[in-house]
């Protein structure tokens, strides 16, 4: 009886489906999440903006990202970041390069509302697995932009113009390695392009971006 009671207290609810589980996610959701994993995470790794992605944005992965961002489940970000890191180690063709990891920042107003920056937590999980150096404040978001999904494709780049500045990590000392940006979702690339422009203006080279999910379409051009 004592063992059964102990097991009961040790069980959590799966944040995706609310089933009881002893793990972070239940077995069913873990399986469904893994089914979103791309067979070729390097499919968009090409100039002018190389993109590495763990999965396709849809199904359980879309739900997991929504749970993380809108249902106050930041630990989901660490798990997704670990998945991304494992995939980077297994599939990255740039074994000799050790980029500095910089998460896409949130504006202070958005950060206060949410309580955490999901890209930073994903980057933490990524660096735990890869051993790469994390610079959480490499960039700062200085413009409170509209949510990208609320504006049309033509307006997205204008919405993000001058949205970023060099953060405290880079404002005085530039990194001695190229930057790999990390974000939760890569869609049109407007956010990343704006971030890359800011870093390049500061004479900092960018290797590319690693995202947990992409829409699966080649929009890197």
Short mmCIF file of C-alpha atoms in Angstrom, two decimals:
data_model
loop_
_atom_site.label_atom_id
_atom_site.label_comp_id
_atom_site.label_asym_id
_atom_site.label_seq_id
_atom_site.Cartn_x
_atom_site.Cartn_y
_atom_site.Cartn_z
CA UNK A 1 0.00 0.00 0.00
CA UNK A 2 2.85 2.38 0.90
CA UNK A 3 4.50 1.72 -2.47
CA UNK A 4 1.22 2.40 -4.30
CA UNK A 5 0.75 5.67 -2.42
CA UNK A 6 4.33 6.69 -3.19
CA UNK A 7 3.83 5.96 -6.89
CA UNK A 8 0.66 8.03 -6.85
CA UNK A 9 2.47 11.06 -5.41
CA UNK A 10 5.38 10.66 -7.83
CA UNK A 11 3.12 10.75 -10.87
CA UNK A 12 2.63 13.95 -12.85
CA UNK A 13 0.16 14.94 -15.49
CA UNK A 14 1.54 14.99 -19.03
CA UNK A 15 1.49 18.69 -20.01
CA UNK A 16 0.29 17.85 -23.51
CA UNK A 17 -2.60 15.44 -22.83
CA UNK A 18 -2.95 15.52 -19.00
CA UNK A 19 -2.56 11.72 -18.66
CA UNK A 20 -0.82 10.51 -15.50
CA UNK A 21 2.85 9.78 -16.10
CA UNK A 22 6.07 9.27 -14.15
CA UNK A 23 8.03 10.92 -16.98
CA UNK A 24 7.97 14.50 -18.22
CA UNK A 25 5.69 13.37 -21.07
CA UNK A 26 3.53 10.28 -21.29
CA UNK A 27 4.63 7.48 -23.62
CA UNK A 28 1.86 8.26 -26.12
CA UNK A 29 2.78 11.95 -26.48
CA UNK A 30 6.50 11.14 -26.59
CA UNK A 31 5.84 8.79 -29.52
CA UNK A 32 3.62 11.34 -31.27
CA UNK A 33 6.19 14.08 -30.74
CA UNK A 34 8.99 11.94 -32.15
CA UNK A 35 6.87 11.32 -35.26
CA UNK A 36 7.26 15.06 -36.03
CA UNK A 37 11.07 14.70 -36.22
CA UNK A 38 12.46 15.52 -39.65
CA UNK A 39 14.42 12.78 -41.38
CA UNK A 40 16.75 15.43 -42.79
CA UNK A 41 17.14 18.37 -40.36
CA UNK A 42 19.60 19.96 -42.83
CA UNK A 43 17.03 20.29 -45.64
CA UNK A 44 17.05 24.10 -45.31
CA UNK A 45 20.74 24.44 -44.44
CA UNK A 46 21.71 26.54 -47.43
CA UNK A 47 22.69 30.11 -48.20
CA UNK A 48 21.77 32.90 -47.79
CA UNK A 49 20.23 31.86 -44.46
CA UNK A 50 21.07 28.31 -43.33
CA UNK A 51 18.35 26.76 -41.15
CA UNK A 52 18.65 23.60 -39.05
CA UNK A 53 15.38 22.24 -37.70
CA UNK A 54 14.39 19.36 -35.44
CA UNK A 55 10.81 18.92 -36.63
CA UNK A 56 7.89 19.90 -38.80
CA UNK A 57 5.52 22.43 -37.28
CA UNK A 58 2.26 20.57 -36.86
CA UNK A 59 0.52 17.90 -34.81
CA UNK A 60 1.94 17.17 -31.38
CA UNK A 61 4.99 19.40 -31.92
CA UNK A 62 2.74 22.40 -32.59
CA UNK A 63 0.77 21.51 -29.46
CA UNK A 64 3.96 21.13 -27.38
CA UNK A 65 5.19 24.58 -28.42
CA UNK A 66 1.79 26.10 -27.62
CA UNK A 67 1.77 24.41 -24.19
CA UNK A 68 5.24 25.79 -23.51
CA UNK A 69 4.45 29.38 -24.53
CA UNK A 70 0.83 29.86 -23.51
CA UNK A 71 0.23 27.36 -20.69
CA UNK A 72 3.27 28.24 -18.58
CA UNK A 73 5.29 25.08 -19.20
CA UNK A 74 8.87 26.37 -19.66
CA UNK A 75 10.35 22.92 -18.95
CA UNK A 76 8.89 21.82 -22.26
CA UNK A 77 11.37 24.22 -23.87
CA UNK A 78 14.31 22.54 -22.18
CA UNK A 79 13.16 19.14 -23.46
CA UNK A 80 12.68 20.46 -27.00
CA UNK A 81 16.09 22.11 -26.81
CA UNK A 82 17.63 18.80 -25.82
CA UNK A 83 15.95 17.12 -28.78
CA UNK A 84 17.36 19.85 -31.02
CA UNK A 85 20.83 19.43 -29.51
CA UNK A 86 20.83 15.66 -30.02
CA UNK A 87 19.80 16.15 -33.64
CA UNK A 88 22.53 18.76 -34.14
CA UNK A 89 25.20 16.37 -32.86
CA UNK A 90 23.95 13.53 -35.07
CA UNK A 91 23.32 15.51 -38.25
CA UNK A 92 25.48 18.63 -38.24
CA UNK A 93 28.07 18.58 -41.02
CA UNK A 94 30.12 21.38 -39.41
CA UNK A 95 31.91 19.26 -36.83
CA UNK A 96 34.94 21.57 -36.76
CA UNK A 97 32.92 24.71 -35.99
CA UNK A 98 31.96 25.65 -32.44
CA UNK A 99 29.46 28.48 -32.77
CA UNK A 100 28.31 30.70 -29.94
CA UNK A 101 24.61 30.13 -29.20
CA UNK A 102 22.35 33.19 -29.07
CA UNK A 103 18.58 32.86 -28.49
CA UNK A 104 16.18 35.22 -30.25
CA UNK A 105 15.16 37.62 -27.45
CA UNK A 106 11.72 38.82 -26.40
CA UNK A 107 10.88 42.47 -25.83
CA UNK A 108 10.96 43.28 -22.06
CA UNK A 109 7.19 43.87 -22.12
CA UNK A 110 6.52 40.42 -23.61
CA UNK A 111 9.08 38.83 -21.30
CA UNK A 112 7.28 40.30 -18.28
CA UNK A 113 3.93 39.01 -19.53
CA UNK A 114 5.15 35.47 -20.23
CA UNK A 115 7.67 35.20 -17.43
CA UNK A 116 10.33 33.53 -19.58
CA UNK A 117 11.85 33.60 -23.04
CA UNK A 118 11.11 30.26 -24.68
CA UNK A 119 14.04 30.62 -27.10
CA UNK A 120 16.45 31.07 -24.19
CA UNK A 121 15.18 27.94 -22.43
CA UNK A 122 15.40 25.97 -25.69
CA UNK A 123 18.97 27.27 -26.09
CA UNK A 124 19.81 26.14 -22.54
CA UNK A 125 18.63 22.59 -23.33
CA UNK A 126 20.52 22.71 -26.64
CA UNK A 127 23.76 23.73 -24.93
CA UNK A 128 23.36 21.09 -22.20
CA UNK A 129 23.54 18.45 -24.92
CA UNK A 130 26.06 20.03 -27.32
CA UNK A 131 28.39 21.68 -24.81
CA UNK A 132 28.39 24.87 -26.89
CA UNK A 133 28.73 28.28 -25.24
CA UNK A 134 25.49 30.13 -24.53
CA UNK A 135 25.25 33.92 -24.69
CA UNK A 136 21.71 34.63 -23.53
CA UNK A 137 22.15 38.39 -23.91
CA UNK A 138 23.89 38.45 -27.26
CA UNK A 139 20.90 40.30 -28.68
CA UNK A 140 18.31 42.64 -27.16
CA UNK A 141 14.83 43.30 -28.52
CA UNK A 142 14.33 47.04 -28.51
CA UNK A 143 11.11 47.31 -30.52
CA UNK A 144 7.80 45.94 -29.27
CA UNK A 145 6.64 44.39 -32.55
CA UNK A 146 3.27 42.90 -33.40
CA UNK A 147 3.03 39.11 -33.30
CA UNK A 148 4.26 37.85 -36.66
CA UNK A 149 1.18 35.69 -37.27
CA UNK A 150 -0.97 38.84 -37.08
CA UNK A 151 0.66 40.59 -40.03
CA UNK A 152 0.84 39.65 -43.71
CA UNK A 153 3.96 38.29 -45.36
CA UNK A 154 4.70 41.61 -47.05
CA UNK A 155 4.55 43.47 -43.72
CA UNK A 156 6.63 41.07 -41.66
CA UNK A 157 10.06 42.47 -42.50
CA UNK A 158 8.84 46.03 -42.02
CA UNK A 159 7.33 45.00 -38.68
CA UNK A 160 10.77 43.78 -37.55
CA UNK A 161 12.88 46.64 -38.95
CA UNK A 162 15.26 47.89 -36.23
CA UNK A 163 13.69 45.42 -33.77
CA UNK A 164 17.06 44.26 -32.36
CA UNK A 165 20.26 45.71 -30.95
CA UNK A 166 23.44 44.11 -29.66
CA UNK A 167 22.88 42.88 -26.12
CA UNK A 168 25.11 43.25 -23.08
CA UNK A 169 27.10 40.10 -23.93
CA UNK A 170 28.32 41.60 -27.22
CA UNK A 171 28.09 45.36 -26.75
CA UNK A 172 31.62 45.58 -25.33
CA UNK A 173 33.23 42.34 -26.46
CA UNK A 174 32.58 40.59 -29.76
CA UNK A 175 32.52 36.76 -29.84
CA UNK A 176 35.53 34.93 -31.23
CA UNK A 177 33.31 32.46 -33.12
CA UNK A 178 30.30 32.77 -35.44
CA UNK A 179 26.83 32.91 -33.90
CA UNK A 180 24.18 30.21 -34.19
CA UNK A 181 20.78 31.73 -33.47
CA UNK A 182 18.18 29.59 -31.69
CA UNK A 183 14.39 29.99 -31.84
CA UNK A 184 11.27 27.91 -31.36
CA UNK A 185 9.69 28.26 -34.84
CA UNK A 186 11.11 29.28 -38.21
CA UNK A 187 8.50 30.40 -40.76
CA UNK A 188 9.24 33.20 -43.24
CA UNK A 189 12.64 34.04 -41.75
CA UNK A 190 11.79 37.71 -41.19
CA UNK A 191 12.68 37.61 -37.47
CA UNK A 192 15.98 35.84 -38.05
CA UNK A 193 16.93 38.11 -40.97
CA UNK A 194 16.46 41.15 -38.76
CA UNK A 195 18.59 39.56 -36.03
CA UNK A 196 21.30 38.60 -38.54
CA UNK A 197 21.36 42.14 -39.92
CA UNK A 198 21.91 43.57 -36.42
CA UNK A 199 24.74 41.13 -35.69
CA UNK A 200 26.38 41.75 -39.07
CA UNK A 201 26.20 45.51 -38.49
CA UNK A 202 28.17 44.84 -35.30
CA UNK A 203 30.77 42.90 -37.36
CA UNK A 204 29.61 39.56 -35.95
CA UNK A 205 29.24 36.67 -38.39
CA UNK A 206 26.25 34.33 -38.23
CA UNK A 207 26.50 30.64 -39.04
CA UNK A 208 22.73 30.13 -39.31
CA UNK A 209 19.72 29.38 -37.16
CA UNK A 210 18.63 26.26 -35.27
CA UNK A 211 14.88 26.02 -34.70
CA UNK A 212 12.78 23.40 -32.98
CA UNK A 213 10.22 23.55 -35.79
CA UNK A 214 9.84 24.82 -39.33
CA UNK A 215 6.83 25.01 -41.58
CA UNK A 216 8.66 22.58 -43.85
CA UNK A 217 8.75 24.95 -46.80
CA UNK A 218 11.95 26.31 -48.30
CA UNK A 219 11.64 29.98 -47.42
CA UNK A 220 15.32 30.66 -46.83
CA UNK A 221 15.66 32.71 -49.99
#
